[in-house]
Amino acid sequence: MAMTYEQVKAKVEKYGQQQVLKYVDELSDSQKEVLFAQIEATDMDVIACCQHKEDMIKRGVISPLGAMELSEIEANRESFTKTGIEAIRAGKVGAVLLAGGMGTRLGSDNPKGMYNVGITRDLYIFECLINNLLDVVKQADAWIHLFVMTSDKNNDATIGFLTEHEFFGYNKDYVHFFKQEMAAATDYNGKIYLEEKGKLSTSPNGNGGWFISLQKNGLLDLVHEQGIEWINVFAVDNVLQRIADPCFIGATIQKNCVVGSKVVRKAAPDEKVGCMCLEDGRPSIVEYYDMTQELMDAKNEKGEPAYNFGVILNYLFYVPDLEKMMESLPLHVVEKKIPYLDENGNLVKPEAPNGYKFESLVLDMIHQLSSCLPFEVVREHEFAPIKNKTGIDSVESARELLKKNGVVL
Ligand code: UTP
């Protein structure tokens, strides 16, 4: 049974969140019902995290983890590729596109994948990704199931857009959508914002929830039915990335690893990318803001930087081991621009970050798995992330890289 007003009031008082009921008297019965259900479903313990966010994530002992480097990959390319193609043909490989993010830095109201990077013609981010995947479909002569994670905020727009464009030539029977979950967003004091008088501000709960959301939406059954053993998870914003790359899949299988992670050689020791490492002896990723000077200066036996390989959010997971993962992922408190109702009840879309959202991250899954193969790729060929409109990791920089790789814009 749904919570009564008294119960809702008791819950928000317990957590010091009374402000979310500010307009309750102005709401119709059905609006109240929606708001109460949302308050009931919101995990408010989580929000208390931002009061002590510095000590939320305790790091273990970090040590270096080498990558499979380009020379080794080249020497084995044929054999790895053969293994990968066999796995794809046997239907053992699926792909998950993480497209639930808000793309606030890019600042478009549409889903990021709808962004048009073309200059003389239309070329959408989704289209770039599908073209890249189609290369492999052709090479293997087999379709690959593509699961697309969206959120409440962009699900309908994403499905509408891809349907309208006939999935850019992809076989629609192999495309499946699922929604991730949302989490409440707060101001800097941990108070939940309202986005409407009868609605808490929410934002997607981070890309770490993809496997649980896949399961909750019933798609893990499809994974089982189809015999999919490997899932390549990738971000929406890297327009150059290779998806379901046979050589990468084959290398991970041959090395008996349960995760593969595409990495690029870092441009500089202090570059702002997460870096592959061991943490308490298990594979892990140290984020750039956790990189101490000591880690940046550390050298390996070849005299090269010991933490030299940055992750590009392209991972290959072995499904049976994902299913064994029991621990929940740590939460990250992230500063974001959050639309909210001001004192007078008017909606404000802020220009600068104004509070926190709470996210779990796919990179934290690595640490819960027993073995990981960092697999080096050439940055100029496979890494063109679009985070911003201009400058670093932007539409501009990605266009340059697309052109260098022969893509007509
Ligand atoms: P980012 O970390 O770049 O976040 O996401 P974002 O929300 O898209 O962008 P900003 O920070 O607001 O500008 C990396 C990848 O993870 C996906 C994104 O869609 C992107 O592919 N993601 C992120 C999700 O699928 N869900 C989330 O909750 C967050």
CSV table of C-alpha atoms and ligand atoms in Angstrom, one decimal:
chain,number,residue,atom,x,y,z
A,1,MET,CA,0.0,0.0,0.0
A,2,ALA,CA,1.2,3.5,-0.8
A,3,MET,CA,2.5,5.7,1.9
A,4,THR,CA,0.0,8.1,3.6
A,5,TYR,CA,0.7,11.8,3.9
A,6,GLU,CA,1.6,11.2,7.6
A,7,GLN,CA,4.1,8.6,6.6
A,8,VAL,CA,5.6,10.7,3.9
A,9,LYS,CA,5.9,13.6,6.3
A,10,ALA,CA,7.6,11.4,8.9
A,11,LYS,CA,10.1,10.2,6.3
A,12,VAL,CA,11.1,13.6,5.0
A,13,GLU,CA,11.3,15.0,8.6
A,14,LYS,CA,13.6,12.1,9.6
A,15,TYR,CA,16.0,13.1,6.8
A,16,GLY,CA,15.6,16.8,7.1
A,17,GLN,CA,14.0,17.1,3.7
A,18,GLN,CA,10.8,18.9,4.5
A,19,GLN,CA,11.3,21.4,1.7
A,20,VAL,CA,10.1,18.8,-0.8
A,21,LEU,CA,6.6,19.2,0.6
A,22,LYS,CA,6.6,23.0,0.3
A,23,TYR,CA,3.9,23.1,-2.4
A,24,VAL,CA,1.9,20.1,-1.3
A,25,ASP,CA,-1.2,22.2,-0.6
A,26,GLU,CA,-1.3,23.4,-4.2
A,27,LEU,CA,-1.2,19.9,-5.7
A,28,SER,CA,-4.2,17.9,-7.0
A,29,ASP,CA,-4.9,14.5,-5.5
A,30,SER,CA,-3.3,12.7,-8.4
A,31,GLN,CA,-0.2,15.0,-8.3
A,32,LYS,CA,0.1,14.3,-4.6
A,33,GLU,CA,0.0,10.6,-5.3
A,34,VAL,CA,2.9,10.9,-7.8
A,35,LEU,CA,5.0,13.0,-5.4
A,36,PHE,CA,4.4,10.7,-2.4
A,37,ALA,CA,5.3,7.6,-4.5
A,38,GLN,CA,8.5,9.3,-5.6
A,39,ILE,CA,9.4,10.2,-2.0
A,40,GLU,CA,8.6,6.7,-0.9
A,41,ALA,CA,10.9,5.3,-3.6
A,42,THR,CA,13.8,7.7,-2.9
A,43,ASP,CA,16.8,6.3,-1.0
A,44,MET,CA,17.4,9.2,1.4
A,45,ASP,CA,20.2,7.4,3.2
A,46,VAL,CA,22.3,7.8,0.1
A,47,ILE,CA,21.9,11.6,0.2
A,48,ALA,CA,23.4,11.8,3.6
A,49,CYS,CA,26.7,10.8,1.9
A,50,CYS,CA,27.4,14.2,0.6
A,51,GLN,CA,28.0,15.4,4.2
A,52,HIS,CA,31.1,13.3,4.5
A,53,LYS,CA,31.9,12.7,0.8
A,54,GLU,CA,35.7,12.9,1.4
A,55,ASP,CA,35.8,9.7,3.3
A,56,MET,CA,33.3,7.8,1.3
A,57,ILE,CA,35.6,5.9,-1.0
A,58,LYS,CA,38.6,4.4,0.7
A,59,ARG,CA,41.4,3.4,-1.6
A,60,GLY,CA,43.5,0.3,-1.1
A,61,VAL,CA,47.2,-0.1,-1.9
A,62,ILE,CA,47.8,0.9,-5.5
A,63,SER,CA,50.4,-0.9,-7.6
A,64,PRO,CA,51.1,-1.0,-11.4
A,65,LEU,CA,49.3,-3.2,-13.9
A,66,GLY,CA,50.9,-3.5,-17.3
A,67,ALA,CA,48.9,-3.5,-20.5
A,68,MET,CA,49.0,-5.7,-23.6
A,69,GLU,CA,50.9,-3.2,-25.8
A,70,LEU,CA,50.5,-2.6,-29.5
A,71,SER,CA,53.6,-4.6,-30.5
A,72,GLU,CA,52.2,-7.8,-28.8
A,73,ILE,CA,48.8,-7.1,-30.3
A,74,GLU,CA,50.3,-6.7,-33.8
A,75,ALA,CA,52.3,-9.9,-33.5
A,76,ASN,CA,49.1,-11.9,-32.6
A,77,ARG,CA,46.5,-9.9,-34.5
A,78,GLU,CA,45.5,-12.7,-36.8
A,79,SER,CA,45.0,-15.3,-34.1
A,80,PHE,CA,43.2,-12.9,-31.7
A,81,THR,CA,40.9,-11.8,-34.5
A,82,LYS,CA,40.1,-15.4,-35.5
A,83,THR,CA,39.1,-16.2,-31.9
A,84,GLY,CA,37.0,-13.0,-31.7
A,85,ILE,CA,35.2,-13.6,-35.0
A,86,GLU,CA,34.4,-17.2,-33.9
A,87,ALA,CA,32.9,-15.9,-30.7
A,88,ILE,CA,30.8,-13.3,-32.6
A,89,ARG,CA,29.6,-15.9,-35.1
A,90,ALA,CA,28.6,-18.2,-32.3
A,91,GLY,CA,26.4,-15.4,-31.0
A,92,LYS,CA,28.5,-15.1,-27.8
A,93,VAL,CA,29.0,-11.4,-28.0
A,94,GLY,CA,26.6,-8.6,-27.2
A,95,ALA,CA,27.1,-4.8,-26.8
A,96,VAL,CA,25.7,-2.3,-24.4
A,97,LEU,CA,25.6,1.4,-25.3
A,98,LEU,CA,25.6,3.6,-22.3
A,99,ALA,CA,23.3,6.4,-23.3
A,100,GLY,CA,21.5,7.3,-20.1
A,101,GLY,CA,23.7,10.3,-19.2
A,102,MET,CA,22.5,13.9,-19.4
A,103,GLY,CA,25.4,15.3,-21.4
A,104,THR,CA,25.2,18.5,-19.4
A,105,ARG,CA,28.6,19.7,-20.5
A,106,LEU,CA,27.6,19.5,-24.2
A,107,GLY,CA,24.5,21.4,-23.2
A,108,SER,CA,21.9,20.1,-25.7
A,109,ASP,CA,18.4,19.3,-24.6
A,110,ASN,CA,18.4,16.2,-26.8
A,111,PRO,CA,20.1,12.9,-26.0
A,112,LYS,CA,23.8,13.2,-26.8
A,113,GLY,CA,23.6,10.6,-29.5
A,114,MET,CA,21.3,12.9,-31.5
A,115,TYR,CA,24.1,15.4,-31.8
A,116,ASN,CA,24.9,16.1,-35.5
A,117,VAL,CA,28.7,16.2,-36.0
A,118,GLY,CA,28.4,16.5,-39.7
A,119,ILE,CA,29.4,19.7,-41.6
A,120,THR,CA,28.4,19.2,-45.2
A,121,ARG,CA,26.0,16.4,-44.4
A,122,ASP,CA,24.1,15.0,-41.4
A,123,LEU,CA,26.2,12.6,-39.3
A,124,TYR,CA,24.8,11.9,-35.9
A,125,ILE,CA,26.8,10.5,-33.0
A,126,PHE,CA,24.4,7.4,-32.9
A,127,GLU,CA,25.1,7.0,-36.6
A,128,CYS,CA,28.9,7.1,-36.1
A,129,LEU,CA,28.6,4.3,-33.5
A,130,ILE,CA,26.3,2.2,-35.5
A,131,ASN,CA,28.6,2.5,-38.6
A,132,ASN,CA,31.5,1.4,-36.5
A,133,LEU,CA,29.5,-1.6,-35.2
A,134,LEU,CA,28.3,-2.4,-38.7
A,135,ASP,CA,32.0,-2.8,-39.8
A,136,VAL,CA,32.2,-5.8,-37.5
A,137,VAL,CA,28.8,-7.2,-38.4
A,138,LYS,CA,30.0,-7.2,-42.0
A,139,GLN,CA,33.4,-8.7,-41.2
A,140,ALA,CA,31.9,-11.5,-39.1
A,141,ASP,CA,28.8,-11.8,-41.3
A,142,ALA,CA,26.7,-12.0,-38.1
A,143,TRP,CA,24.4,-9.6,-36.3
A,144,ILE,CA,25.4,-8.6,-32.8
A,145,HIS,CA,22.7,-7.8,-30.2
A,146,LEU,CA,22.9,-4.1,-29.2
A,147,PHE,CA,21.4,-3.1,-25.9
A,148,VAL,CA,20.8,0.6,-25.5
A,149,MET,CA,20.6,2.0,-21.9
A,150,THR,CA,18.5,5.2,-21.7
A,151,SER,CA,17.0,7.1,-18.7
A,152,ASP,CA,13.6,8.5,-17.9
A,153,LYS,CA,14.9,11.8,-19.3
A,154,ASN,CA,15.8,10.7,-22.8
A,155,ASN,CA,14.2,7.3,-23.4
A,156,ASP,CA,11.4,8.4,-25.7
A,157,ALA,CA,13.5,10.8,-27.6
A,158,THR,CA,16.2,8.2,-28.2
A,159,ILE,CA,13.8,5.5,-29.3
A,160,GLY,CA,11.9,8.0,-31.5
A,161,PHE,CA,15.1,9.2,-33.2
A,162,LEU,CA,16.6,5.8,-33.9
A,163,THR,CA,13.3,4.5,-35.2
A,164,GLU,CA,12.8,7.5,-37.4
A,165,HIS,CA,16.3,6.9,-38.9
A,166,GLU,CA,15.6,3.2,-39.2
A,167,PHE,CA,18.4,2.4,-36.8
A,168,PHE,CA,20.9,3.7,-39.4
A,169,GLY,CA,20.9,0.4,-41.2
A,170,TYR,CA,21.1,-1.8,-38.1
A,171,ASN,CA,18.8,-4.8,-37.9
A,172,LYS,CA,16.1,-3.6,-35.5
A,173,ASP,CA,15.5,-7.1,-34.2
A,174,TYR,CA,18.9,-6.9,-32.7
A,175,VAL,CA,18.4,-3.5,-30.9
A,176,HIS,CA,16.9,-3.5,-27.4
A,177,PHE,CA,16.3,-0.6,-25.1
A,178,PHE,CA,16.3,-0.5,-21.3
A,179,LYS,CA,16.0,2.3,-18.8
A,180,GLN,CA,18.4,2.9,-16.0
A,181,GLU,CA,17.2,4.1,-12.6
A,182,MET,CA,17.1,7.7,-11.3
A,183,ALA,CA,18.4,9.2,-8.1
A,184,ALA,CA,17.4,12.4,-6.3
A,185,ALA,CA,19.7,15.4,-6.8
A,186,THR,CA,20.5,17.9,-4.0
A,187,ASP,CA,21.9,21.4,-3.3
A,188,TYR,CA,25.3,21.7,-1.7
A,189,ASN,CA,23.8,21.1,1.7
A,190,GLY,CA,22.3,17.8,0.7
A,191,LYS,CA,18.7,19.2,0.4
A,192,ILE,CA,16.8,17.6,-2.4
A,193,TYR,CA,15.7,20.1,-5.1
A,194,LEU,CA,12.2,20.2,-6.6
A,195,GLU,CA,12.0,20.2,-10.4
A,196,GLU,CA,8.2,20.7,-10.3
A,197,LYS,CA,6.0,21.5,-7.4
A,198,GLY,CA,5.1,17.9,-7.3
A,199,LYS,CA,8.3,16.3,-8.4
A,200,LEU,CA,11.8,15.9,-6.9
A,201,SER,CA,14.8,16.7,-9.1
A,202,THR,CA,16.3,13.5,-10.3
A,203,SER,CA,19.1,12.5,-12.5
A,204,PRO,CA,20.3,9.2,-13.9
A,205,ASN,CA,22.1,7.1,-11.2
A,206,GLY,CA,25.4,6.7,-13.1
A,207,ASN,CA,26.6,4.2,-15.6
A,208,GLY,CA,27.5,1.6,-13.0
A,209,GLY,CA,23.9,0.5,-12.8
A,210,TRP,CA,23.8,-0.9,-16.3
A,211,PHE,CA,23.9,-4.6,-15.4
A,212,ILE,CA,21.3,-4.4,-12.7
A,213,SER,CA,19.1,-2.3,-14.9
A,214,LEU,CA,19.5,-4.8,-17.7
A,215,GLN,CA,18.4,-7.5,-15.3
A,216,LYS,CA,15.5,-5.5,-13.9
A,217,ASN,CA,14.2,-4.9,-17.4
A,218,GLY,CA,14.2,-8.6,-18.2
A,219,LEU,CA,16.9,-8.4,-20.8
A,220,LEU,CA,19.3,-10.7,-18.9
A,221,ASP,CA,16.8,-13.4,-19.9
A,222,LEU,CA,17.5,-12.6,-23.5
A,223,VAL,CA,21.2,-12.7,-22.9
A,224,HIS,CA,20.8,-16.2,-21.5
A,225,GLU,CA,18.5,-17.4,-24.2
A,226,GLN,CA,20.8,-16.1,-26.9
A,227,GLY,CA,23.9,-17.6,-25.2
A,228,ILE,CA,25.7,-14.3,-25.0
A,229,GLU,CA,28.8,-14.7,-22.8
A,230,TRP,CA,30.6,-11.5,-23.4
A,231,ILE,CA,29.3,-7.9,-23.2
A,232,ASN,CA,31.1,-5.0,-24.7
A,233,VAL,CA,30.1,-1.9,-22.7
A,234,PHE,CA,30.8,1.4,-24.3
A,235,ALA,CA,30.0,5.1,-23.9
A,236,VAL,CA,27.9,7.1,-26.3
A,237,ASP,CA,30.4,9.9,-26.8
A,238,ASN,CA,33.5,8.3,-28.3
A,239,VAL,CA,32.7,8.5,-32.0
A,240,LEU,CA,35.8,6.7,-33.1
A,241,GLN,CA,35.6,3.7,-30.9
A,242,ARG,CA,35.6,0.2,-32.2
A,243,ILE,CA,32.7,-1.8,-30.8
A,244,ALA,CA,32.8,-5.6,-30.5
A,245,ASP,CA,36.3,-5.4,-31.8
A,246,PRO,CA,37.2,-9.0,-32.8
A,247,CYS,CA,40.9,-8.6,-32.0
A,248,PHE,CA,40.1,-7.2,-28.5
A,249,ILE,CA,37.6,-10.0,-27.8
A,250,GLY,CA,40.0,-12.7,-29.0
A,251,ALA,CA,42.9,-11.3,-26.8
A,252,THR,CA,40.7,-11.2,-23.7
A,253,ILE,CA,39.5,-14.8,-24.3
A,254,GLN,CA,43.0,-16.1,-25.1
A,255,LYS,CA,44.4,-14.5,-22.0
A,256,ASN,CA,41.7,-16.1,-19.8
A,257,CYS,CA,40.6,-12.7,-18.4
A,258,VAL,CA,37.1,-12.0,-17.3
A,259,VAL,CA,37.3,-8.3,-18.2
A,260,GLY,CA,39.1,-6.6,-21.1
A,261,SER,CA,39.6,-2.8,-20.9
A,262,LYS,CA,40.6,-0.7,-23.9
A,263,VAL,CA,43.3,1.7,-22.9
A,264,VAL,CA,45.4,4.5,-24.5
A,265,ARG,CA,48.9,5.5,-23.6
A,266,LYS,CA,48.5,8.7,-21.5
A,267,ALA,CA,49.5,11.9,-23.2
A,268,ALA,CA,51.1,13.2,-19.9
A,269,PRO,CA,51.4,11.8,-16.4
A,270,ASP,CA,48.8,14.2,-15.2
A,271,GLU,CA,46.3,13.7,-18.0
A,272,LYS,CA,42.8,13.7,-16.7
A,273,VAL,CA,41.9,10.1,-17.4
A,274,GLY,CA,41.4,7.1,-15.1
A,275,CYS,CA,44.4,4.8,-15.1
A,276,MET,CA,44.6,1.0,-14.9
A,277,CYS,CA,46.3,-0.4,-11.8
A,278,LEU,CA,46.1,-3.0,-9.2
A,279,GLU,CA,44.5,-2.1,-5.9
A,280,ASP,CA,45.2,-4.5,-3.1
A,281,GLY,CA,46.3,-6.9,-5.8
A,282,ARG,CA,43.1,-6.8,-7.8
A,283,PRO,CA,42.6,-5.0,-11.1
A,284,SER,CA,41.3,-1.5,-10.6
A,285,ILE,CA,41.2,2.0,-11.9
A,286,VAL,CA,42.7,5.0,-10.2
A,287,GLU,CA,40.9,8.1,-11.1
A,288,TYR,CA,42.9,11.2,-12.1
A,289,TYR,CA,42.0,13.1,-9.0
A,290,ASP,CA,43.5,10.3,-6.9
A,291,MET,CA,46.8,10.3,-8.8
A,292,THR,CA,49.4,11.4,-6.4
A,293,GLN,CA,52.8,12.9,-7.5
A,294,GLU,CA,54.4,9.7,-6.3
A,295,LEU,CA,52.2,7.6,-8.7
A,296,MET,CA,52.8,10.0,-11.5
A,297,ASP,CA,56.6,9.8,-11.1
A,298,ALA,CA,56.7,6.0,-10.6
A,299,LYS,CA,58.5,4.1,-13.3
A,300,ASN,CA,58.4,0.4,-14.4
A,301,GLU,CA,61.4,-1.8,-15.2
A,302,LYS,CA,61.6,-0.4,-18.7
A,303,GLY,CA,61.9,3.1,-17.3
A,304,GLU,CA,58.5,4.1,-18.6
A,305,PRO,CA,55.8,5.6,-16.4
A,306,ALA,CA,54.3,2.8,-14.4
A,307,TYR,CA,50.8,4.2,-14.6
A,308,ASN,CA,50.7,4.9,-18.3
A,309,PHE,CA,47.5,3.5,-19.6
A,310,GLY,CA,44.2,5.5,-19.4
A,311,VAL,CA,40.8,3.9,-19.8
A,312,ILE,CA,38.4,5.0,-22.5
A,313,LEU,CA,35.2,3.5,-21.2
A,314,ASN,CA,35.2,0.5,-23.5
A,315,TYR,CA,35.1,-2.7,-21.5
A,316,LEU,CA,34.4,-6.4,-22.3
A,317,PHE,CA,32.8,-8.3,-19.5
A,318,TYR,CA,32.4,-12.0,-19.1
A,319,VAL,CA,28.7,-12.5,-18.2
A,320,PRO,CA,29.0,-15.5,-15.7
A,321,ASP,CA,31.4,-13.4,-13.6
A,322,LEU,CA,29.2,-10.4,-13.7
A,323,GLU,CA,26.4,-12.5,-12.3
A,324,LYS,CA,28.6,-13.6,-9.4
A,325,MET,CA,29.3,-10.0,-8.4
A,326,MET,CA,27.6,-9.5,-5.1
A,327,GLU,CA,29.0,-6.3,-3.5
A,328,SER,CA,27.2,-3.1,-4.4
A,329,LEU,CA,29.3,-0.4,-6.1
A,330,PRO,CA,30.6,2.6,-4.2
A,331,LEU,CA,28.7,5.9,-4.7
A,332,HIS,CA,30.3,8.9,-6.2
A,333,VAL,CA,29.1,12.4,-5.3
A,334,VAL,CA,29.3,14.5,-8.5
A,335,GLU,CA,28.8,18.3,-8.9
A,336,LYS,CA,26.3,19.0,-11.6
A,337,LYS,CA,24.0,21.6,-13.0
A,338,ILE,CA,20.6,20.7,-11.7
A,339,PRO,CA,17.4,22.3,-12.9
A,340,TYR,CA,15.4,23.4,-9.8
A,341,LEU,CA,12.5,25.6,-8.6
A,342,ASP,CA,13.7,28.8,-7.0
A,343,GLU,CA,12.2,30.5,-3.9
A,344,ASN,CA,9.3,31.7,-6.0
A,345,GLY,CA,8.5,28.4,-7.6
A,346,ASN,CA,10.0,29.2,-11.0
A,347,LEU,CA,12.1,26.7,-12.8
A,348,VAL,CA,15.8,27.6,-13.2
A,349,LYS,CA,18.2,25.9,-15.5
A,350,PRO,CA,21.6,26.9,-14.0
A,351,GLU,CA,24.6,27.8,-16.1
A,352,ALA,CA,27.1,26.5,-13.5
A,353,PRO,CA,27.0,23.5,-11.2
A,354,ASN,CA,24.7,24.1,-8.3
A,355,GLY,CA,24.6,20.8,-6.4
A,356,TYR,CA,25.2,17.1,-6.2
A,357,LYS,CA,24.1,14.0,-7.9
A,358,PHE,CA,24.9,10.5,-6.8
A,359,GLU,CA,26.3,8.0,-9.2
A,360,SER,CA,27.8,4.5,-9.4
A,361,LEU,CA,30.4,4.0,-12.1
A,362,VAL,CA,31.1,1.2,-14.4
A,363,LEU,CA,34.8,1.5,-13.7
A,364,ASP,CA,34.2,0.4,-10.2
A,365,MET,CA,33.0,-3.0,-11.5
A,366,ILE,CA,36.5,-3.9,-12.6
A,367,HIS,CA,37.8,-4.0,-9.0
A,368,GLN,CA,35.2,-6.7,-8.1
A,369,LEU,CA,36.3,-9.0,-10.8
A,370,SER,CA,39.4,-11.3,-10.6
A,371,SER,CA,41.3,-10.6,-13.8
A,372,CYS,CA,41.5,-7.8,-16.3
A,373,LEU,CA,43.4,-7.4,-19.6
A,374,PRO,CA,44.2,-3.7,-20.4
A,375,PHE,CA,44.5,-3.7,-24.2
A,376,GLU,CA,46.3,-0.8,-25.8
A,377,VAL,CA,44.7,1.0,-28.8
A,378,VAL,CA,46.0,3.9,-30.9
A,379,ARG,CA,44.5,7.0,-29.4
A,380,GLU,CA,44.2,8.8,-32.8
A,381,HIS,CA,42.3,5.9,-34.2
A,382,GLU,CA,40.0,5.0,-31.4
A,383,PHE,CA,39.5,7.8,-29.0
A,384,ALA,CA,37.5,10.9,-29.9
A,385,PRO,CA,35.2,11.6,-26.9
A,386,ILE,CA,32.7,14.4,-27.2
A,387,LYS,CA,32.1,16.0,-23.7
A,388,ASN,CA,32.1,19.7,-24.6
A,389,LYS,CA,31.2,21.9,-27.5
A,390,THR,CA,34.7,23.4,-27.9
A,391,GLY,CA,38.2,22.8,-26.6
A,392,ILE,CA,39.4,19.5,-25.1
A,393,ASP,CA,37.2,16.4,-25.8
A,394,SER,CA,34.8,18.4,-27.8
A,395,VAL,CA,32.8,18.4,-31.0
A,396,GLU,CA,35.7,20.3,-32.6
A,397,SER,CA,38.4,17.9,-31.5
A,398,ALA,CA,36.3,14.9,-32.5
A,399,ARG,CA,35.6,16.4,-35.9
A,400,GLU,CA,39.3,16.7,-36.5
A,401,LEU,CA,39.9,13.1,-35.5
A,402,LEU,CA,37.0,11.8,-37.6
A,403,LYS,CA,38.5,13.6,-40.7
A,404,LYS,CA,41.9,12.2,-40.0
A,405,ASN,CA,40.3,8.7,-40.0
A,406,GLY,CA,38.8,9.3,-43.4
A,407,VAL,CA,35.2,10.0,-42.2
A,408,VAL,CA,33.5,12.5,-44.5
A,409,LEU,CA,31.8,15.2,-42.4
B,1,UTP,P1,29.7,11.1,-18.6
B,1,UTP,O1,30.5,10.8,-17.4
B,1,UTP,O2,30.3,11.9,-19.6
B,1,UTP,O3,28.3,11.8,-18.1
B,1,UTP,O4,29.1,9.7,-19.1
B,1,UTP,P2,27.2,12.5,-18.9
B,1,UTP,O5,26.0,12.6,-17.9
B,1,UTP,O6,26.8,11.9,-20.2
B,1,UTP,O7,27.7,14.0,-19.3
B,1,UTP,P3,27.9,15.3,-18.4
B,1,UTP,O8,28.9,15.0,-17.4
B,1,UTP,O9,26.6,15.6,-17.8
B,1,UTP,O10,28.4,16.3,-19.4
B,1,UTP,C1,29.9,8.7,-19.7
B,1,UTP,C2,29.0,7.7,-20.3
B,1,UTP,O11,28.2,7.1,-19.4
B,1,UTP,C3,26.8,7.3,-19.8
B,1,UTP,C4,26.8,8.5,-20.7
B,1,UTP,O12,25.7,8.5,-21.5
B,1,UTP,C5,28.1,8.3,-21.4
B,1,UTP,O13,28.0,7.4,-22.4
B,1,UTP,N1,26.0,7.5,-18.6
B,1,UTP,C6,26.4,8.4,-17.6
B,1,UTP,C7,24.9,6.8,-18.4
B,1,UTP,O14,24.5,5.9,-19.2
B,1,UTP,N2,24.2,7.0,-17.2
B,1,UTP,C8,24.5,7.9,-16.3
B,1,UTP,O15,23.8,8.0,-15.3
B,1,UTP,C9,25.6,8.6,-16.5
